[in-house]
mmCIF file with all atom_site columns, C-alpha atoms in Angstrom:
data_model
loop_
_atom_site.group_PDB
_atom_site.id
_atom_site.type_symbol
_atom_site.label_atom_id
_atom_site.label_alt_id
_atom_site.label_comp_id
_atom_site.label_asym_id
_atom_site.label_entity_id
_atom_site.label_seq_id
_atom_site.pdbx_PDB_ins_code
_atom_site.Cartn_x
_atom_site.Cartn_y
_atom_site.Cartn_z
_atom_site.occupancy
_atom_site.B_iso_or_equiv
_atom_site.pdbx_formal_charge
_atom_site.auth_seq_id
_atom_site.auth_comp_id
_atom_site.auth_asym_id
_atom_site.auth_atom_id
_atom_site.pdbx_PDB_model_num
ATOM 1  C CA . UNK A 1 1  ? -18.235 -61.584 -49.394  1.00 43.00 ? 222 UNK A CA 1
ATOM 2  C CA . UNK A 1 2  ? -19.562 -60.037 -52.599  1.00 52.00 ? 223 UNK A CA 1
ATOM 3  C CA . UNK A 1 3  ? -22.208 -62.479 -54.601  1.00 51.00 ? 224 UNK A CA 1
ATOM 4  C CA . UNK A 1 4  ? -22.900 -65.279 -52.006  1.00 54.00 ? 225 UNK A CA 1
ATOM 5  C CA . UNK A 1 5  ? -26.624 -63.569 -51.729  1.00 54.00 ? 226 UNK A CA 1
ATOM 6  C CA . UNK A 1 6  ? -27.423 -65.843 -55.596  1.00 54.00 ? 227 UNK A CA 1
ATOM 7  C CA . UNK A 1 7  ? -28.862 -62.203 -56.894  1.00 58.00 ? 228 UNK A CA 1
ATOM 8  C CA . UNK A 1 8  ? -26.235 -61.673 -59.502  1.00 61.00 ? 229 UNK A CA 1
ATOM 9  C CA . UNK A 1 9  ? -26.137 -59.032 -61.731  1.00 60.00 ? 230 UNK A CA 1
ATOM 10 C CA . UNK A 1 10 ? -27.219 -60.384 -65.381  1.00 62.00 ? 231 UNK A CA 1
ATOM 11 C CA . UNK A 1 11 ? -26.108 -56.499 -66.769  1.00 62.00 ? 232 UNK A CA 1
ATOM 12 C CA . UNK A 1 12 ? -22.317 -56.962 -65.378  1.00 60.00 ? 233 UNK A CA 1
ATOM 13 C CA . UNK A 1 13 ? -22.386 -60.674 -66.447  1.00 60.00 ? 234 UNK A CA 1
ATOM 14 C CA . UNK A 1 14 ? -23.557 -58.676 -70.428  1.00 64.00 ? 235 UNK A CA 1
ATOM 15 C CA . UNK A 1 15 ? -20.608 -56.092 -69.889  1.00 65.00 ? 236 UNK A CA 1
ATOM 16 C CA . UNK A 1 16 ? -18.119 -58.895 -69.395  1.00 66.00 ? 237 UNK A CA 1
ATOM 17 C CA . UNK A 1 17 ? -18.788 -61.008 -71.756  1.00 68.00 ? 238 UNK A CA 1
ATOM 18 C CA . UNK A 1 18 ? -19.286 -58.200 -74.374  1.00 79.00 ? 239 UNK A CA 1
ATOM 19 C CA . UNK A 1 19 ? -15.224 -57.124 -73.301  1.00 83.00 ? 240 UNK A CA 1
ATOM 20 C CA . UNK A 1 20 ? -13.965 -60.885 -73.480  1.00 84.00 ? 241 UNK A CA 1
ATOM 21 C CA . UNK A 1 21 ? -15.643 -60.642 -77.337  1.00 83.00 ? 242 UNK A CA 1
ATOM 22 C CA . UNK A 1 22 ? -14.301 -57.283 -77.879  1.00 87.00 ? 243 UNK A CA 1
ATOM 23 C CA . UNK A 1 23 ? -10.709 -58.449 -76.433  1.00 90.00 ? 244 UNK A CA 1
ATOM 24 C CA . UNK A 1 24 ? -10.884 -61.474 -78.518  1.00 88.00 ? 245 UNK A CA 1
ATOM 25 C CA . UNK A 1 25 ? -11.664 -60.068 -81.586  1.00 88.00 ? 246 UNK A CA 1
ATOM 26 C CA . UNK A 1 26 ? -8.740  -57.387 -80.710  1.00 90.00 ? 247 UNK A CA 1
ATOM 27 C CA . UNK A 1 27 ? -6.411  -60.397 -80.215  1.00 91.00 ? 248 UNK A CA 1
ATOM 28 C CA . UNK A 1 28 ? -7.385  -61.824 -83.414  1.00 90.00 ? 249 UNK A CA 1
ATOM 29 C CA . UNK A 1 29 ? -7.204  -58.642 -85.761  1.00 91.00 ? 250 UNK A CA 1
ATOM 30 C CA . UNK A 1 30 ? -3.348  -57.926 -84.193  1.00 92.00 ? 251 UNK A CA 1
ATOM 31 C CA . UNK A 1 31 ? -2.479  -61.777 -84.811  1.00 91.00 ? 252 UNK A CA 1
ATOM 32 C CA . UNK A 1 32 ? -3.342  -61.487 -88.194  1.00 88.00 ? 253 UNK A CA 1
ATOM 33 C CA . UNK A 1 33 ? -1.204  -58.331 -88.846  1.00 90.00 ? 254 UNK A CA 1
ATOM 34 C CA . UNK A 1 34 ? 1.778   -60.446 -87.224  1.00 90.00 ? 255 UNK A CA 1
ATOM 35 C CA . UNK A 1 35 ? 0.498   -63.427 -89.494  1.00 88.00 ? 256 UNK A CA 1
ATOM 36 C CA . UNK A 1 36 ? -0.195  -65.962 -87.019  1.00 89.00 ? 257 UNK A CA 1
ATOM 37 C CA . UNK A 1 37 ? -3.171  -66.866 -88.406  1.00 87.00 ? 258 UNK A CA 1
ATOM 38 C CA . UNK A 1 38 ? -3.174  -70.226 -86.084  1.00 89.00 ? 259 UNK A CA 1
ATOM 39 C CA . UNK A 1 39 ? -3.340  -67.404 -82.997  1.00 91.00 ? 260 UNK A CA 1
ATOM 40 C CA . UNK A 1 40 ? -6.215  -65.741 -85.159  1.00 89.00 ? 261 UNK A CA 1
ATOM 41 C CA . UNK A 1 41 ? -8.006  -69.075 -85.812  1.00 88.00 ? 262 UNK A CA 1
ATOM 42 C CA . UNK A 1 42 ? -7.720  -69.542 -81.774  1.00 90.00 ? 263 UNK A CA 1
ATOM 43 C CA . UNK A 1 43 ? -9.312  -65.927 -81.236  1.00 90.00 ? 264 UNK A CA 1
ATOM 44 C CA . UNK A 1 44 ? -12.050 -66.289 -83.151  1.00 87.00 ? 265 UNK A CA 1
ATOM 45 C CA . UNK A 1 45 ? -13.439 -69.448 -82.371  1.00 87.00 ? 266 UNK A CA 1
ATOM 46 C CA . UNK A 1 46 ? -13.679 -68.067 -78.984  1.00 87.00 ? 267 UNK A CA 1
ATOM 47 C CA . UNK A 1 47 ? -15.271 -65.009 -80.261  1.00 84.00 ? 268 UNK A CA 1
ATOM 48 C CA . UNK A 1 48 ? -17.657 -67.536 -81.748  1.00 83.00 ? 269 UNK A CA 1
ATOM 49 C CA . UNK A 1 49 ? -18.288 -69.498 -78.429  1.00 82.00 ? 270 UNK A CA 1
ATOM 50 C CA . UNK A 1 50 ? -18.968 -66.339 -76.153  1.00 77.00 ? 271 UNK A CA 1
ATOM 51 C CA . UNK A 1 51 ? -21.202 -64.647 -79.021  1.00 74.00 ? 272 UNK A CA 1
ATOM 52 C CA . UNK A 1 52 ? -23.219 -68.411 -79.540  1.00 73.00 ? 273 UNK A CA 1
ATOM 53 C CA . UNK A 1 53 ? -21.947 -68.397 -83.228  1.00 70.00 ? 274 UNK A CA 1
ATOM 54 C CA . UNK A 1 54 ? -21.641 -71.362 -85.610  1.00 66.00 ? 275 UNK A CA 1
ATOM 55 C CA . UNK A 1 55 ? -18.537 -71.382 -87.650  1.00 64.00 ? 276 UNK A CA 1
ATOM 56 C CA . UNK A 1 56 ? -19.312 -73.136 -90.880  1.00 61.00 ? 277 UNK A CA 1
ATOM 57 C CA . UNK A 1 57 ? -16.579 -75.531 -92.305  1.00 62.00 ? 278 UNK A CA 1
ATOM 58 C CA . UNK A 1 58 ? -15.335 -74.802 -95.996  1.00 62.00 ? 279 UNK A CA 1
ATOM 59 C CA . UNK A 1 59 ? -16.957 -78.554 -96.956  1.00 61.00 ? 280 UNK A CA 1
ATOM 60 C CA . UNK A 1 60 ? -20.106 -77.637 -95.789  1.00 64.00 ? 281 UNK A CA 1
ATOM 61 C CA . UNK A 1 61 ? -19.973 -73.831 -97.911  1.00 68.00 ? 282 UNK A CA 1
ATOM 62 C CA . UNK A 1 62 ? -19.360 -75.807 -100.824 1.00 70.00 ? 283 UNK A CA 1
ATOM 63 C CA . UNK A 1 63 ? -22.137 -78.480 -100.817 1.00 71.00 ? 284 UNK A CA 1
ATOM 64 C CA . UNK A 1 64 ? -24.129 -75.358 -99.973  1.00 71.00 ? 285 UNK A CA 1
ATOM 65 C CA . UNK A 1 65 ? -23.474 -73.477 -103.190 1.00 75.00 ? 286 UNK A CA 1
ATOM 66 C CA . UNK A 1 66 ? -23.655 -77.245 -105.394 1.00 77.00 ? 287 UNK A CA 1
ATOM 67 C CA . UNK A 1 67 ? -27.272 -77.249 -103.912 1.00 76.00 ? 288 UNK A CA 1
ATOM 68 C CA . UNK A 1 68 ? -27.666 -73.742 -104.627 1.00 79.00 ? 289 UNK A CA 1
ATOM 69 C CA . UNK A 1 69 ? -26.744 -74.413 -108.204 1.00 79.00 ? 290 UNK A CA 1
ATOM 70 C CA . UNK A 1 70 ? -28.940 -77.372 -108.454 1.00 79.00 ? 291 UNK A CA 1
ATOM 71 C CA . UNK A 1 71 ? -31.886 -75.307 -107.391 1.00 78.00 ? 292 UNK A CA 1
ATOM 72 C CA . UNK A 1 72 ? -30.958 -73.077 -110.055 1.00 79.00 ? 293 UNK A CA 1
ATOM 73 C CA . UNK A 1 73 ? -30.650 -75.479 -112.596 1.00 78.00 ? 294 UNK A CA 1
ATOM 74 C CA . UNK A 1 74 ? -34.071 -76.977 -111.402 1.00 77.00 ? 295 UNK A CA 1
ATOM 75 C CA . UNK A 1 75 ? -35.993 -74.522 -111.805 1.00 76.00 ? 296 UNK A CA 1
ATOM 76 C CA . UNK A 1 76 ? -34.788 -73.352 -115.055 1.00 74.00 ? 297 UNK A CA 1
ATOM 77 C CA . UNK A 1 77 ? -35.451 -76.927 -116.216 1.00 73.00 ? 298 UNK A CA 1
ATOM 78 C CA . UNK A 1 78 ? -39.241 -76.442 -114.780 1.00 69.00 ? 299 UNK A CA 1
ATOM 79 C CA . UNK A 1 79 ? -40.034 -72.833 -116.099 1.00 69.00 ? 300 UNK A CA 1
ATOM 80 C CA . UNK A 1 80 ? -37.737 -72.252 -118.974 1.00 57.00 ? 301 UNK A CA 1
#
């Protein structure tokens, strides 16, 4: 039996997760020429998961660019 020693190798544990993104991402880029973006959606969150990304909802992008504005307007309000 391969492994039962507990020295695994951390580079072949890199290579495979680096092909499950790469597949992934693969997956997702042909479901969105077929336009099943639900499919793509699917891909991509898993891309996100094996690369430790956060995916940012739309509501959150929003209040981000309101406070982004009102930063804006703040400081035009101070200096101007």
């Amino acid at each position: 039996l391969f492994g039962c020693g507990g020295d695994r190798d951390k580079f072949k544990r890199k290579i495979m997760v680096n092909r499950e993104r790469d597949d992934n991402v693969y997956y997702a880029r042909l479901a969105e020429q077929g336009e099943r973006y639900e499919d793509m959606i699917r891909y991509m969150k898993e891309v996100a998961a094996v690369s430790n990304i956060q995916i940012i909802p739309k509501k959150l992008e929003t209040e981000r660019d309101e406070e982004t504005i009102a930063i804006k307007l703040r400081s035009n309000l101070l200096h101007g």
